[in-house]
Amino acid sequence: MSNKALVWDLVDEHKTDFCALSDRIWGMPEICYTEYRSVAEHTAMLKKQGFQVTENVADIPTAVMGEAGLGGPIIAFLGEYDALPGLSQEAGVARYSPLPGNGQGHGCGHNLLGSAAMLAASALKEWLAKTGQPGRVRYYGCPAEEGGAAKSFMARAGAFDGVDVAITWHPSAHHEVAKALSLANTRMDFFFTGRASHAAAAPHLGRSALDAVELMNVGVQYLREHVPQDSRIHYAMLDSGGIAPNVVQAKAAVRYAIRARDVESMFELNARVKRVAEGAAIMTDTQLTVSIMSAVANLLGNRPLEEAMQQNFALLGPVAFDQSDYAFADEIQSTLSAADIQNDYRRTGMKPAHPKSLSDYIIPLDTHGEPMIGSTDVADVSWVIPTVQAHVPTMAIGTPGHSWQLTAQGKMPAAHKGLAHVAKIMAATGIDVLTDKMLLAQVKKVHFEQTRATPYRCPIPAEVKPPVQPRPETL
């Protein structure tokens, strides 16, 4: 039996337990830094699997790390388990049907992400024990990817120091090595303070914080014309100053997400947005306070690692979906627009002659589609250590990210099949790094050359701490 066949058998041996873990996490959706129940489930599973567990990683109560093995290189698997607000949905139902409760849901598939990453780590741990190969494996349970940048805080705290390679994945509609494309991103809050007054009897005595927010938004709107095309600036109102129009609003706040192609470009754009806010404060005679909530870098690729992962995709082939999987994916596609589905193909650069609702092909490494670029805190890990990421289908082609349709598919058999499949690809890639000294040397050389001229600079200021949320029982 080959080394990879052995680890694949180990994945199959444990996949039922980890699909159950994924389903439990799906059923307890928790958002940014509130993932106390989810991290407890992951911690219990790490202990059950025989990992040495470190809790409260980087002083984040919902971050955990498990380690096993002796000597040799250290392979890290990155997992997540945070959900999103407003994406509650009944599982297995192809129509909008939110569940009772807080409205949160796993609309990005992180219930699957963390469970598959830990399954890969567990299989590789057992493979090390059975083969006697030197090496160590770590699983990092990382909270708050959705806007909280936990991995950025963890990287800044040195949580990944000593690791040789990081491997991760994200639920997708396609089989591919994920392209190392992402935007650096800062989430920044702007608080304006003015002076309340009677809006009719004494408007001249008031200084409107809401006017300041609106003027800032107008100024940023004009700024958007004069930034690089791959930059993005979004905003959301945090506080509009109350519901009484006859009171001049003394306080108002707005949150901005500012994205750019790299960290330095992002810092420049941050400064420009700040100047717009300062101008709005001057125009309204209000006071401005700026607070950074989180920030992430742009992804850094590693070609030797990507080639190794691509070879494992080729060895394993695509996920073996059955007719019932296709039938439900067809139902999901019936809720989507033609543009949703076409967008998915444009992103990948692929359009099979006879497309199906679930992917049954592997995208070649150098296939180029239209980039649709978001942001991720995996990027900060990729600057600290060589990192590679897989995409494996767990959803119908065309499923929008952050949608109820994605939540609906999170517990389906197709998602479970994708979970086990990607665990095999990640574990096999870990074996390649552990057993091929030349590959590891190439991986490290590429990473060194990429970061030599521009070393990692955490985009979060040193004084900013993780916005840890209290445990639910303390609320």
PDB file of N, CA, C and O in Angstrom, residues 25-38 81-90 96-108 403-404 407 469 472 475:
ATOM      1  N   ILE A  25     -21.475  21.830  14.236  1.00  0.00           N
ATOM      2  CA  ILE A  25     -21.078  23.235  14.111  1.00  0.00           C
ATOM      3  C   ILE A  25     -22.105  23.985  13.270  1.00  0.00           C
ATOM      4  O   ILE A  25     -22.455  25.134  13.575  1.00  0.00           O
ATOM      5  N   TRP A  26     -22.602  23.357  12.204  1.00  0.00           N
ATOM      6  CA  TRP A  26     -23.659  23.978  11.381  1.00  0.00           C
ATOM      7  C   TRP A  26     -24.860  24.343  12.252  1.00  0.00           C
ATOM      8  O   TRP A  26     -25.497  25.381  12.041  1.00  0.00           O
ATOM      9  N   GLY A  27     -25.162  23.482  13.215  1.00  0.00           N
ATOM     10  CA  GLY A  27     -26.340  23.668  14.049  1.00  0.00           C
ATOM     11  C   GLY A  27     -26.165  24.645  15.195  1.00  0.00           C
ATOM     12  O   GLY A  27     -27.124  24.892  15.938  1.00  0.00           O
ATOM     13  N   MET A  28     -24.960  25.213  15.358  1.00  0.00           N
ATOM     14  CA  MET A  28     -24.729  26.194  16.423  1.00  0.00           C
ATOM     15  C   MET A  28     -23.990  27.409  15.859  1.00  0.00           C
ATOM     16  O   MET A  28     -22.925  27.780  16.337  1.00  0.00           O
ATOM     17  N   PRO A  29     -24.534  28.043  14.822  1.00  0.00           N
ATOM     18  CA  PRO A  29     -23.801  29.110  14.147  1.00  0.00           C
ATOM     19  C   PRO A  29     -23.463  30.275  15.080  1.00  0.00           C
ATOM     20  O   PRO A  29     -24.349  30.834  15.730  1.00  0.00           O
ATOM     21  N   GLU A  30     -22.175  30.601  15.127  1.00  0.00           N
ATOM     22  CA  GLU A  30     -21.689  31.666  16.008  1.00  0.00           C
ATOM     23  C   GLU A  30     -20.803  32.606  15.191  1.00  0.00           C
ATOM     24  O   GLU A  30     -19.947  32.158  14.428  1.00  0.00           O
ATOM     25  N   ILE A  31     -20.996  33.887  15.365  1.00  0.00           N
ATOM     26  CA  ILE A  31     -20.276  34.854  14.551  1.00  0.00           C
ATOM     27  C   ILE A  31     -19.014  35.350  15.257  1.00  0.00           C
ATOM     28  O   ILE A  31     -18.764  35.020  16.416  1.00  0.00           O
ATOM     29  N   CYS A  32     -18.276  36.138  14.539  1.00  0.00           N
ATOM     30  CA  CYS A  32     -17.002  36.756  14.878  1.00  0.00           C
ATOM     31  C   CYS A  32     -16.680  36.877  16.376  1.00  0.00           C
ATOM     32  O   CYS A  32     -17.259  37.704  17.082  1.00  0.00           O
ATOM     33  N   TYR A  33     -15.768  36.020  16.855  1.00  0.00           N
ATOM     34  CA  TYR A  33     -15.250  36.012  18.221  1.00  0.00           C
ATOM     35  C   TYR A  33     -16.271  35.570  19.265  1.00  0.00           C
ATOM     36  O   TYR A  33     -16.032  35.729  20.459  1.00  0.00           O
ATOM     37  N   THR A  34     -17.391  35.000  18.852  1.00  0.00           N
ATOM     38  CA  THR A  34     -18.353  34.460  19.825  1.00  0.00           C
ATOM     39  C   THR A  34     -18.444  32.938  19.726  1.00  0.00           C
ATOM     40  O   THR A  34     -19.373  32.338  20.253  1.00  0.00           O
ATOM     41  N   GLU A  35     -17.469  32.292  19.094  1.00  0.00           N
ATOM     42  CA  GLU A  35     -17.568  30.868  18.741  1.00  0.00           C
ATOM     43  C   GLU A  35     -17.214  29.950  19.924  1.00  0.00           C
ATOM     44  O   GLU A  35     -16.428  29.001  19.792  1.00  0.00           O
ATOM     45  N   TYR A  36     -17.787  30.204  21.096  1.00  0.00           N
ATOM     46  CA  TYR A  36     -17.421  29.445  22.294  1.00  0.00           C
ATOM     47  C   TYR A  36     -17.883  27.991  22.220  1.00  0.00           C
ATOM     48  O   TYR A  36     -17.147  27.074  22.611  1.00  0.00           O
ATOM     49  N   ARG A  37     -19.093  27.754  21.748  1.00  0.00           N
ATOM     50  CA  ARG A  37     -19.567  26.372  21.634  1.00  0.00           C
ATOM     51  C   ARG A  37     -18.815  25.638  20.528  1.00  0.00           C
ATOM     52  O   ARG A  37     -18.452  24.457  20.681  1.00  0.00           O
ATOM     53  N   SER A  38     -18.560  26.333  19.433  1.00  0.00           N
ATOM     54  CA  SER A  38     -17.867  25.696  18.310  1.00  0.00           C
ATOM     55  C   SER A  38     -16.442  25.321  18.683  1.00  0.00           C
ATOM     56  O   SER A  38     -15.973  24.224  18.360  1.00  0.00           O
ATOM     57  N   TYR A  81     -14.486  28.078  11.898  1.00  0.00           N
ATOM     58  CA  TYR A  81     -15.814  27.614  12.303  1.00  0.00           C
ATOM     59  C   TYR A  81     -16.769  28.769  12.593  1.00  0.00           C
ATOM     60  O   TYR A  81     -17.811  28.579  13.217  1.00  0.00           O
ATOM     61  N   ASP A  82     -16.447  29.975  12.144  1.00  0.00           N
ATOM     62  CA  ASP A  82     -17.353  31.096  12.385  1.00  0.00           C
ATOM     63  C   ASP A  82     -18.438  31.158  11.318  1.00  0.00           C
ATOM     64  O   ASP A  82     -18.246  30.751  10.174  1.00  0.00           O
ATOM     65  N   ALA A  83     -19.588  31.675  11.713  1.00  0.00           N
ATOM     66  CA  ALA A  83     -20.751  31.796  10.829  1.00  0.00           C
ATOM     67  C   ALA A  83     -20.957  33.265  10.456  1.00  0.00           C
ATOM     68  O   ALA A  83     -20.093  34.115  10.698  1.00  0.00           O
ATOM     69  N   LEU A  84     -22.113  33.554   9.877  1.00  0.00           N
ATOM     70  CA  LEU A  84     -22.436  34.902   9.422  1.00  0.00           C
ATOM     71  C   LEU A  84     -23.823  35.299   9.919  1.00  0.00           C
ATOM     72  O   LEU A  84     -24.701  34.448  10.075  1.00  0.00           O
ATOM     73  N   PRO A  85     -24.051  36.588  10.144  1.00  0.00           N
ATOM     74  CA  PRO A  85     -25.391  37.031  10.535  1.00  0.00           C
ATOM     75  C   PRO A  85     -26.334  37.031   9.337  1.00  0.00           C
ATOM     76  O   PRO A  85     -25.917  37.204   8.191  1.00  0.00           O
ATOM     77  N   GLY A  86     -27.602  36.790   9.606  1.00  0.00           N
ATOM     78  CA  GLY A  86     -28.623  36.943   8.578  1.00  0.00           C
ATOM     79  C   GLY A  86     -28.717  35.843   7.553  1.00  0.00           C
ATOM     80  O   GLY A  86     -29.402  35.992   6.548  1.00  0.00           O
ATOM     81  N   LEU A  87     -28.029  34.704   7.772  1.00  0.00           N
ATOM     82  CA  LEU A  87     -28.032  33.642   6.771  1.00  0.00           C
ATOM     83  C   LEU A  87     -28.570  32.326   7.322  1.00  0.00           C
ATOM     84  O   LEU A  87     -28.205  31.245   6.855  1.00  0.00           O
ATOM     85  N   SER A  88     -29.440  32.416   8.311  1.00  0.00           N
ATOM     86  CA  SER A  88     -30.102  31.215   8.814  1.00  0.00           C
ATOM     87  C   SER A  88     -30.946  30.587   7.708  1.00  0.00           C
ATOM     88  O   SER A  88     -31.576  31.290   6.914  1.00  0.00           O
ATOM     89  N   GLN A  89     -30.945  29.256   7.659  1.00  0.00           N
ATOM     90  CA  GLN A  89     -31.678  28.551   6.615  1.00  0.00           C
ATOM     91  C   GLN A  89     -31.855  27.099   7.006  1.00  0.00           C
ATOM     92  O   GLN A  89     -30.936  26.476   7.536  1.00  0.00           O
ATOM     93  N   GLU A  90     -33.003  26.557   6.710  1.00  0.00           N
ATOM     94  CA  GLU A  90     -33.268  25.138   6.926  1.00  0.00           C
ATOM     95  C   GLU A  90     -32.388  24.313   5.998  1.00  0.00           C
ATOM     96  O   GLU A  90     -32.259  24.620   4.807  1.00  0.00           O
ATOM     97  N   TYR A  96     -36.117  29.688   0.299  1.00  0.00           N
ATOM     98  CA  TYR A  96     -35.746  30.467   1.478  1.00  0.00           C
ATOM     99  C   TYR A  96     -36.617  30.080   2.657  1.00  0.00           C
ATOM    100  O   TYR A  96     -37.844  30.231   2.621  1.00  0.00           O
ATOM    101  N   SER A  97     -36.000  29.534   3.704  1.00  0.00           N
ATOM    102  CA  SER A  97     -36.737  29.040   4.865  1.00  0.00           C
ATOM    103  C   SER A  97     -35.867  29.201   6.108  1.00  0.00           C
ATOM    104  O   SER A  97     -35.240  28.251   6.574  1.00  0.00           O
ATOM    105  N   PRO A  98     -35.775  30.427   6.645  1.00  0.00           N
ATOM    106  CA  PRO A  98     -34.910  30.648   7.808  1.00  0.00           C
ATOM    107  C   PRO A  98     -35.406  29.907   9.034  1.00  0.00           C
ATOM    108  O   PRO A  98     -36.621  29.722   9.221  1.00  0.00           O
ATOM    109  N   LEU A  99     -34.470  29.488   9.869  1.00  0.00           N
ATOM    110  CA  LEU A  99     -34.808  28.796  11.107  1.00  0.00           C
ATOM    111  C   LEU A  99     -35.132  29.809  12.199  1.00  0.00           C
ATOM    112  O   LEU A  99     -34.663  30.946  12.160  1.00  0.00           O
ATOM    113  N   PRO A 100     -35.924  29.412  13.187  1.00  0.00           N
ATOM    114  CA  PRO A 100     -36.145  30.303  14.331  1.00  0.00           C
ATOM    115  C   PRO A 100     -34.824  30.533  15.061  1.00  0.00           C
ATOM    116  O   PRO A 100     -33.923  29.689  15.034  1.00  0.00           O
ATOM    117  N   GLY A 101     -34.708  31.674  15.700  1.00  0.00           N
ATOM    118  CA  GLY A 101     -33.498  31.923  16.473  1.00  0.00           C
ATOM    119  C   GLY A 101     -32.860  33.250  16.120  1.00  0.00           C
ATOM    120  O   GLY A 101     -33.535  34.208  15.727  1.00  0.00           O
ATOM    121  N   ASN A 102     -31.535  33.302  16.218  1.00  0.00           N
ATOM    122  CA  ASN A 102     -30.817  34.570  16.101  1.00  0.00           C
ATOM    123  C   ASN A 102     -30.534  34.992  14.660  1.00  0.00           C
ATOM    124  O   ASN A 102     -29.934  36.048  14.429  1.00  0.00           O
ATOM    125  N   GLY A 103     -30.909  34.174  13.691  1.00  0.00           N
ATOM    126  CA  GLY A 103     -30.715  34.556  12.292  1.00  0.00           C
ATOM    127  C   GLY A 103     -29.344  34.270  11.734  1.00  0.00           C
ATOM    128  O   GLY A 103     -29.079  34.569  10.562  1.00  0.00           O
ATOM    129  N   GLN A 104     -28.468  33.696  12.529  1.00  0.00           N
ATOM    130  CA  GLN A 104     -27.116  33.392  12.058  1.00  0.00           C
ATOM    131  C   GLN A 104     -27.103  32.065  11.294  1.00  0.00           C
ATOM    132  O   GLN A 104     -27.935  31.190  11.537  1.00  0.00           O
ATOM    133  N   GLY A 105     -26.135  31.937  10.374  1.00  0.00           N
ATOM    134  CA  GLY A 105     -26.058  30.707   9.606  1.00  0.00           C
ATOM    135  C   GLY A 105     -24.699  30.534   8.968  1.00  0.00           C
ATOM    136  O   GLY A 105     -23.941  31.494   8.782  1.00  0.00           O
ATOM    137  N   HIS A 106     -24.381  29.283   8.614  1.00  0.00           N
ATOM    138  CA  HIS A 106     -23.088  28.974   7.991  1.00  0.00           C
ATOM    139  C   HIS A 106     -23.189  29.168   6.482  1.00  0.00           C
ATOM    140  O   HIS A 106     -23.168  28.222   5.707  1.00  0.00           O
ATOM    141  N   GLY A 107     -23.273  30.435   6.095  1.00  0.00           N
ATOM    142  CA  GLY A 107     -23.401  30.794   4.689  1.00  0.00           C
ATOM    143  C   GLY A 107     -22.083  30.908   3.956  1.00  0.00           C
ATOM    144  O   GLY A 107     -22.056  31.395   2.818  1.00  0.00           O
ATOM    145  N   CYS A 108     -20.988  30.451   4.583  1.00  0.00           N
ATOM    146  CA  CYS A 108     -19.699  30.381   3.880  1.00  0.00           C
ATOM    147  C   CYS A 108     -19.051  29.013   4.048  1.00  0.00           C
ATOM    148  O   CYS A 108     -17.923  28.796   3.627  1.00  0.00           O
ATOM    149  N   SER A 403     -24.771  33.227   1.124  1.00  0.00           N
ATOM    150  CA  SER A 403     -26.163  33.159   0.693  1.00  0.00           C
ATOM    151  C   SER A 403     -26.901  32.068   1.460  1.00  0.00           C
ATOM    152  O   SER A 403     -26.290  31.135   1.993  1.00  0.00           O
ATOM    153  N   TRP A 404     -28.242  32.178   1.502  1.00  0.00           N
ATOM    154  CA  TRP A 404     -29.016  31.124   2.151  1.00  0.00           C
ATOM    155  C   TRP A 404     -28.893  29.812   1.394  1.00  0.00           C
ATOM    156  O   TRP A 404     -28.972  28.730   2.003  1.00  0.00           O
ATOM    157  N   THR A 407     -25.958  28.010   2.833  1.00  0.00           N
ATOM    158  CA  THR A 407     -26.307  27.444   4.139  1.00  0.00           C
ATOM    159  C   THR A 407     -27.147  26.176   3.972  1.00  0.00           C
ATOM    160  O   THR A 407     -26.923  25.175   4.673  1.00  0.00           O
ATOM    161  N   GLN A 469     -15.218  38.882  22.303  1.00  0.00           N
ATOM    162  CA  GLN A 469     -16.565  39.070  22.840  1.00  0.00           C
ATOM    163  C   GLN A 469     -16.757  38.205  24.088  1.00  0.00           C
ATOM    164  O   GLN A 469     -16.158  37.135  24.210  1.00  0.00           O
ATOM    165  N   PRO A 472     -21.337  33.881  26.251  1.00  0.00           N
ATOM    166  CA  PRO A 472     -22.792  34.140  26.308  1.00  0.00           C
ATOM    167  C   PRO A 472     -23.341  34.154  27.727  1.00  0.00           C
ATOM    168  O   PRO A 472     -24.213  34.958  28.040  1.00  0.00           O
ATOM    169  N   LEU A 475     -23.350  37.554  29.490  1.00  0.00           N
ATOM    170  CA  LEU A 475     -24.113  38.672  28.926  1.00  0.00           C
ATOM    171  C   LEU A 475     -25.342  39.002  29.782  1.00  0.00           C
ATOM    172  O   LEU A 475     -25.895  38.128  30.429  1.00  0.00           O
TER     173      LEU A 475
END
